[in-house]
PDB file of C-alpha atoms in Angstrom:
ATOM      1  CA  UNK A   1     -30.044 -41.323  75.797  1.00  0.00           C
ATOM      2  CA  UNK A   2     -30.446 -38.339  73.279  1.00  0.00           C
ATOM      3  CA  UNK A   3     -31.083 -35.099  74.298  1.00  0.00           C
ATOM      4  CA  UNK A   4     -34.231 -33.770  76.108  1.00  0.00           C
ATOM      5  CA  UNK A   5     -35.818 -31.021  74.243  1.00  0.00           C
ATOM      6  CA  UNK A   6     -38.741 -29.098  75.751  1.00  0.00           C
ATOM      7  CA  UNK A   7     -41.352 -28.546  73.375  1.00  0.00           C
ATOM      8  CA  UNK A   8     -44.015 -28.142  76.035  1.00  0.00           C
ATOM      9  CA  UNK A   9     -42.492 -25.468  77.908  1.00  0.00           C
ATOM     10  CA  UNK A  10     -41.889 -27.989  80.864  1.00  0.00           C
ATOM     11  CA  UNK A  11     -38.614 -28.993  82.590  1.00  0.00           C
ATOM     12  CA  UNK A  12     -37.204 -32.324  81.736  1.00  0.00           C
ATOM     13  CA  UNK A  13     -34.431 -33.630  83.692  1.00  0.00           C
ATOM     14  CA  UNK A  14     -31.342 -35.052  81.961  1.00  0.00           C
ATOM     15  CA  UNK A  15     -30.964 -38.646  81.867  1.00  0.00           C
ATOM     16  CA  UNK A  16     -27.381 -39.892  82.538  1.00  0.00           C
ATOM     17  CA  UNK A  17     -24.349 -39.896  80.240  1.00  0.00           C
ATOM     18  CA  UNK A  18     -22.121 -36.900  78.803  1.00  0.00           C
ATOM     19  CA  UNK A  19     -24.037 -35.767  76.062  1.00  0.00           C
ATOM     20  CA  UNK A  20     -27.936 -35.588  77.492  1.00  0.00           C
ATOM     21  CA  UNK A  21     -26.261 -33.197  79.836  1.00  0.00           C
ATOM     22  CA  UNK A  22     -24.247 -31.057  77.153  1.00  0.00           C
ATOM     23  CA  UNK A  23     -26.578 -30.914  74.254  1.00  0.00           C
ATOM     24  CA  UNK A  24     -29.246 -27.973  74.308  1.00  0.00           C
ATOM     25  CA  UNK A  25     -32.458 -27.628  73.017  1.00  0.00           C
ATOM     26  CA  UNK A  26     -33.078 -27.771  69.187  1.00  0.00           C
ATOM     27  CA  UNK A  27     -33.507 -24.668  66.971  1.00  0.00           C
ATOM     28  CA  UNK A  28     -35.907 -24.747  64.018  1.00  0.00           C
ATOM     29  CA  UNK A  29     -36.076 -22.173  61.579  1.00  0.00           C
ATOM     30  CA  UNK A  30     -38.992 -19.381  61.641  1.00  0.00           C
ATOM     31  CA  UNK A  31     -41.011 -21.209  58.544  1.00  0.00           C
ATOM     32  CA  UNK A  32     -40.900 -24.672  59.593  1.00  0.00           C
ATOM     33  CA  UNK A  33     -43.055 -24.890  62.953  1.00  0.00           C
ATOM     34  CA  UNK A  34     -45.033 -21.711  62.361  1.00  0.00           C
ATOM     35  CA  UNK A  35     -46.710 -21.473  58.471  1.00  0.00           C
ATOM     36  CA  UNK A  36     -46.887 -17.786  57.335  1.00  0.00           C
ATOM     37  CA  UNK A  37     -49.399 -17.376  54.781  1.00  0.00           C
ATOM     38  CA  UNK A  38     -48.041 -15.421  51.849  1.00  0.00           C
ATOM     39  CA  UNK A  39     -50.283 -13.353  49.612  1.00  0.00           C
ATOM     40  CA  UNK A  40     -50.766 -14.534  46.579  1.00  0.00           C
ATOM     41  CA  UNK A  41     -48.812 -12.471  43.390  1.00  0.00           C
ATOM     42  CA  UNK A  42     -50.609 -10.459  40.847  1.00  0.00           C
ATOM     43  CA  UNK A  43     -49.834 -13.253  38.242  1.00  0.00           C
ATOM     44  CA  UNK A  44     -50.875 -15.932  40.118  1.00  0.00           C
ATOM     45  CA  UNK A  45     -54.190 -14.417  41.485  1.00  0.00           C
ATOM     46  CA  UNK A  46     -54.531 -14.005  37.227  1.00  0.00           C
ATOM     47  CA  UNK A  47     -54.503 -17.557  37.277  1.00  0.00           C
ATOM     48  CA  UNK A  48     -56.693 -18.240  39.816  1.00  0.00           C
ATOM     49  CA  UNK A  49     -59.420 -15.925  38.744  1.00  0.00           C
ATOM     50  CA  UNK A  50     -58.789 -17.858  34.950  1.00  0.00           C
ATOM     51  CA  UNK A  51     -59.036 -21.639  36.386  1.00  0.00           C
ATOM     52  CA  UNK A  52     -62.086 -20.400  37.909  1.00  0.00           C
ATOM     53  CA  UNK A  53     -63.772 -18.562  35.068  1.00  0.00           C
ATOM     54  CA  UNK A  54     -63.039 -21.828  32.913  1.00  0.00           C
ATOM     55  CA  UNK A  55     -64.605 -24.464  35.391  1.00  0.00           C
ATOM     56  CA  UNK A  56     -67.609 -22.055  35.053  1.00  0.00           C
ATOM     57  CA  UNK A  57     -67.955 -21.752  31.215  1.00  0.00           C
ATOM     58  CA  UNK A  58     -67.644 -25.927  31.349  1.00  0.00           C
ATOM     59  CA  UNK A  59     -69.916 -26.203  33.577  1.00  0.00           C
ATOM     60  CA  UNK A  60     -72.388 -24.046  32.070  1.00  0.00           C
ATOM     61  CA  UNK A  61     -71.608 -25.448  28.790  1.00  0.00           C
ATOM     62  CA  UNK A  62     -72.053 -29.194  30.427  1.00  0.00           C
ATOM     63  CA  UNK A  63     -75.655 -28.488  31.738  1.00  0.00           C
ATOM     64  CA  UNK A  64     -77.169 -27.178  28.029  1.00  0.00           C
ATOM     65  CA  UNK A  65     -75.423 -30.366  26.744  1.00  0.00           C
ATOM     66  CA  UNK A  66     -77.200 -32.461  29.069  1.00  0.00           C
ATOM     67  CA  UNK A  67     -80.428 -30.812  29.003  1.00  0.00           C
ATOM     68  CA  UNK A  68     -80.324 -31.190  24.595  1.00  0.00           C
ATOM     69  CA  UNK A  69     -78.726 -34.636  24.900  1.00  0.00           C
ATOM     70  CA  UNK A  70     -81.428 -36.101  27.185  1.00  0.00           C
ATOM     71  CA  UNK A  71     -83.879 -35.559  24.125  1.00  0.00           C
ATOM     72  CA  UNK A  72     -81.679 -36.478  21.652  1.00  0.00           C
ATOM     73  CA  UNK A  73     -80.438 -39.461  23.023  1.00  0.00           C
ATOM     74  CA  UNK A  74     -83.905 -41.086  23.665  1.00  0.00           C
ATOM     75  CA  UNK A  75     -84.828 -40.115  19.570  1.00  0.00           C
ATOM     76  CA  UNK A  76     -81.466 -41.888  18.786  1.00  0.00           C
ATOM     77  CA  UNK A  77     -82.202 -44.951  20.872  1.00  0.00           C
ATOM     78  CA  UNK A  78     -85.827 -45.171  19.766  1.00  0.00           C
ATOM     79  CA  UNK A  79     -84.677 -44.797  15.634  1.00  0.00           C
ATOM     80  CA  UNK A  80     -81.569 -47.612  16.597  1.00  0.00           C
ATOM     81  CA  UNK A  81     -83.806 -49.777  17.283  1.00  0.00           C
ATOM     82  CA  UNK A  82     -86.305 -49.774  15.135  1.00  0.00           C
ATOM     83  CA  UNK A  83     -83.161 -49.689  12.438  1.00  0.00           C
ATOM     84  CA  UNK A  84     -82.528 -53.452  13.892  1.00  0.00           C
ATOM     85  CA  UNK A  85     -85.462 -54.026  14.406  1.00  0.00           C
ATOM     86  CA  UNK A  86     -85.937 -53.905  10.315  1.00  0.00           C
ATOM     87  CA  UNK A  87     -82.676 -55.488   9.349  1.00  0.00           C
ATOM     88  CA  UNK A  88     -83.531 -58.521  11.333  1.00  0.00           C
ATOM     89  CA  UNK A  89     -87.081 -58.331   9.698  1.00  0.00           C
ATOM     90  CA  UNK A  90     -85.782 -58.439   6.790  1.00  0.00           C
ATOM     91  CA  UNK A  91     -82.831 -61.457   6.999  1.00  0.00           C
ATOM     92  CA  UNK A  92     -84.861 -63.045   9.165  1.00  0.00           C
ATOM     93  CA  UNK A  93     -87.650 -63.287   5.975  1.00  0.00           C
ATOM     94  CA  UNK A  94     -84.698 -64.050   3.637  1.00  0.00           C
ATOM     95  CA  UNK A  95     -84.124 -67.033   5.585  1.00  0.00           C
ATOM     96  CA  UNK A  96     -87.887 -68.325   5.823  1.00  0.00           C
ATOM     97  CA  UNK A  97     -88.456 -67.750   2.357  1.00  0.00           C
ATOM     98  CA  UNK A  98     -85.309 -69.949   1.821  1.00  0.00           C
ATOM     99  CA  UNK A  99     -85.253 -72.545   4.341  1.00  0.00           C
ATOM    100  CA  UNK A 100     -88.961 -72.576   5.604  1.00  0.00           C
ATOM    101  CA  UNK A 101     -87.890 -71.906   9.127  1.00  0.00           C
ATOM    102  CA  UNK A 102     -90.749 -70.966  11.861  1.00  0.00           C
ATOM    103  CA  UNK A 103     -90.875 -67.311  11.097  1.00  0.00           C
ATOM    104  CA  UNK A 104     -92.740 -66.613  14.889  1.00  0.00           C
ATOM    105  CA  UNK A 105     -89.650 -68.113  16.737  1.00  0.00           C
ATOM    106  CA  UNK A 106     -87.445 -66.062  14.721  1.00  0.00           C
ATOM    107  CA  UNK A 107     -89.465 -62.881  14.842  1.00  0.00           C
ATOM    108  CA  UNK A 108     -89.618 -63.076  18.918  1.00  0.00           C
ATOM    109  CA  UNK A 109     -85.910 -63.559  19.063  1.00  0.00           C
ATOM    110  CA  UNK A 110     -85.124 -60.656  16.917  1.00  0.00           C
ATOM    111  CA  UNK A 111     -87.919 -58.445  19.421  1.00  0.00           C
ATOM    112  CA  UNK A 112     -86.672 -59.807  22.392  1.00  0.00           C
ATOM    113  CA  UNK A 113     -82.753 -58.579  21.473  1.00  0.00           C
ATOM    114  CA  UNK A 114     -83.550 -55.183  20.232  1.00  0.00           C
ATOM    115  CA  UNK A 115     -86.123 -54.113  23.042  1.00  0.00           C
ATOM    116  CA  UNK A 116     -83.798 -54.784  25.835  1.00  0.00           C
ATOM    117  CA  UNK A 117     -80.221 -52.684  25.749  1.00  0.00           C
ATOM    118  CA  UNK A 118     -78.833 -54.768  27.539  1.00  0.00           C
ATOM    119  CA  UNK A 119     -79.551 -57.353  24.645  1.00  0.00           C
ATOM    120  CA  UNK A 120     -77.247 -55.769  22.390  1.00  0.00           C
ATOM    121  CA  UNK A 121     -74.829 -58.592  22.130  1.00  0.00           C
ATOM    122  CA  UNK A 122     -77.304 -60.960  21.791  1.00  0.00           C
ATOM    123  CA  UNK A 123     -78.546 -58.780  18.887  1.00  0.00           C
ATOM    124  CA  UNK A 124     -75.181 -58.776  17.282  1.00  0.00           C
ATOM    125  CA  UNK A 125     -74.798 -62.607  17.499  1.00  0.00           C
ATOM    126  CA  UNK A 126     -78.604 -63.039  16.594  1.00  0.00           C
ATOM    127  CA  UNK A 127     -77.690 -61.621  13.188  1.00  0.00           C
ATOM    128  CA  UNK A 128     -75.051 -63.323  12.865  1.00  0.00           C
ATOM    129  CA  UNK A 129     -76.292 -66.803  12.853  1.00  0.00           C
ATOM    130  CA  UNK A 130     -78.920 -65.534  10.603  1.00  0.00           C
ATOM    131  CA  UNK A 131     -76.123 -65.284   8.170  1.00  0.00           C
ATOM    132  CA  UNK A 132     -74.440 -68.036   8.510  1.00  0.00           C
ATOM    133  CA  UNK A 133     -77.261 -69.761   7.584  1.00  0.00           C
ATOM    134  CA  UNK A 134     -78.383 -67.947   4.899  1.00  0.00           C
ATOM    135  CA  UNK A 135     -75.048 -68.566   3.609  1.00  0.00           C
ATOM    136  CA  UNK A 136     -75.302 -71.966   4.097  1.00  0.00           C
ATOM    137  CA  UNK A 137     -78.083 -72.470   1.761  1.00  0.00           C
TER     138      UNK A 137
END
């Protein structure tokens, strides 16, 4: 049957048996059912104050980033791909000057991979087969 504590400050009768009727309440210790709140030590309120100073720095650091990045990365993406852009213009002329193939097919394939990012597999495969059959001739 166990014993029959009284957390709630109410009366519980015993239930039968030797030891419901011998055992007594439990005992906890003075930390484990009410938390005390210790102040926090000179070194580790030197801590504190450092984690917080660094999280600031970063994240003042992050935002100039971001704000200089924005420009730069739309400069980068716009000189990428005009830099495939010419690489396939020139294979791509290579190969009609070699094998007579429809240069406007070519030319719209090469567009249509660099213009779209999401392309840039395409792109990468594009220029490959370009080269395979340069190769081949």
């Amino acid at each position: 049957m166990g014993r029959k504590a009284k957390f709630d400050d109410t009366i519980v009768p015993s239930g039968r048996g030797r030891k419901a009727k011998k055992q007594g309440d439990p005992t906890f210790p003075k930390g484990i059912l009410v938390k005390e709140e210790k102040e926090l030590s000179h070194r580790q309120r030197q801590r504190a104050r450092k984690r917080l100073l660094k999280k600031q720095n970063l994240n003042k650091k992050l935002t100039k980033l971001e704000k200089t990045k924005g420009k730069k990365e739309i400069e980068d993406t716009l000189t990428e791909d005009y830099e495939k852009c010419t690489t396939c213009y020139k294979l791509i002329e290579k190969i009609n000057n070699l094998a007579n193939i429809q240069r406007m097919t070519s030319m719209e394939a090469c567009l249509l991979a660099c213009t779209d990012k999401t392309k840039d597999d395409h792109h990468e495969q594009f220029v490959q087969i370009s080269l395979n059959q340069y190769q081949s001739l």
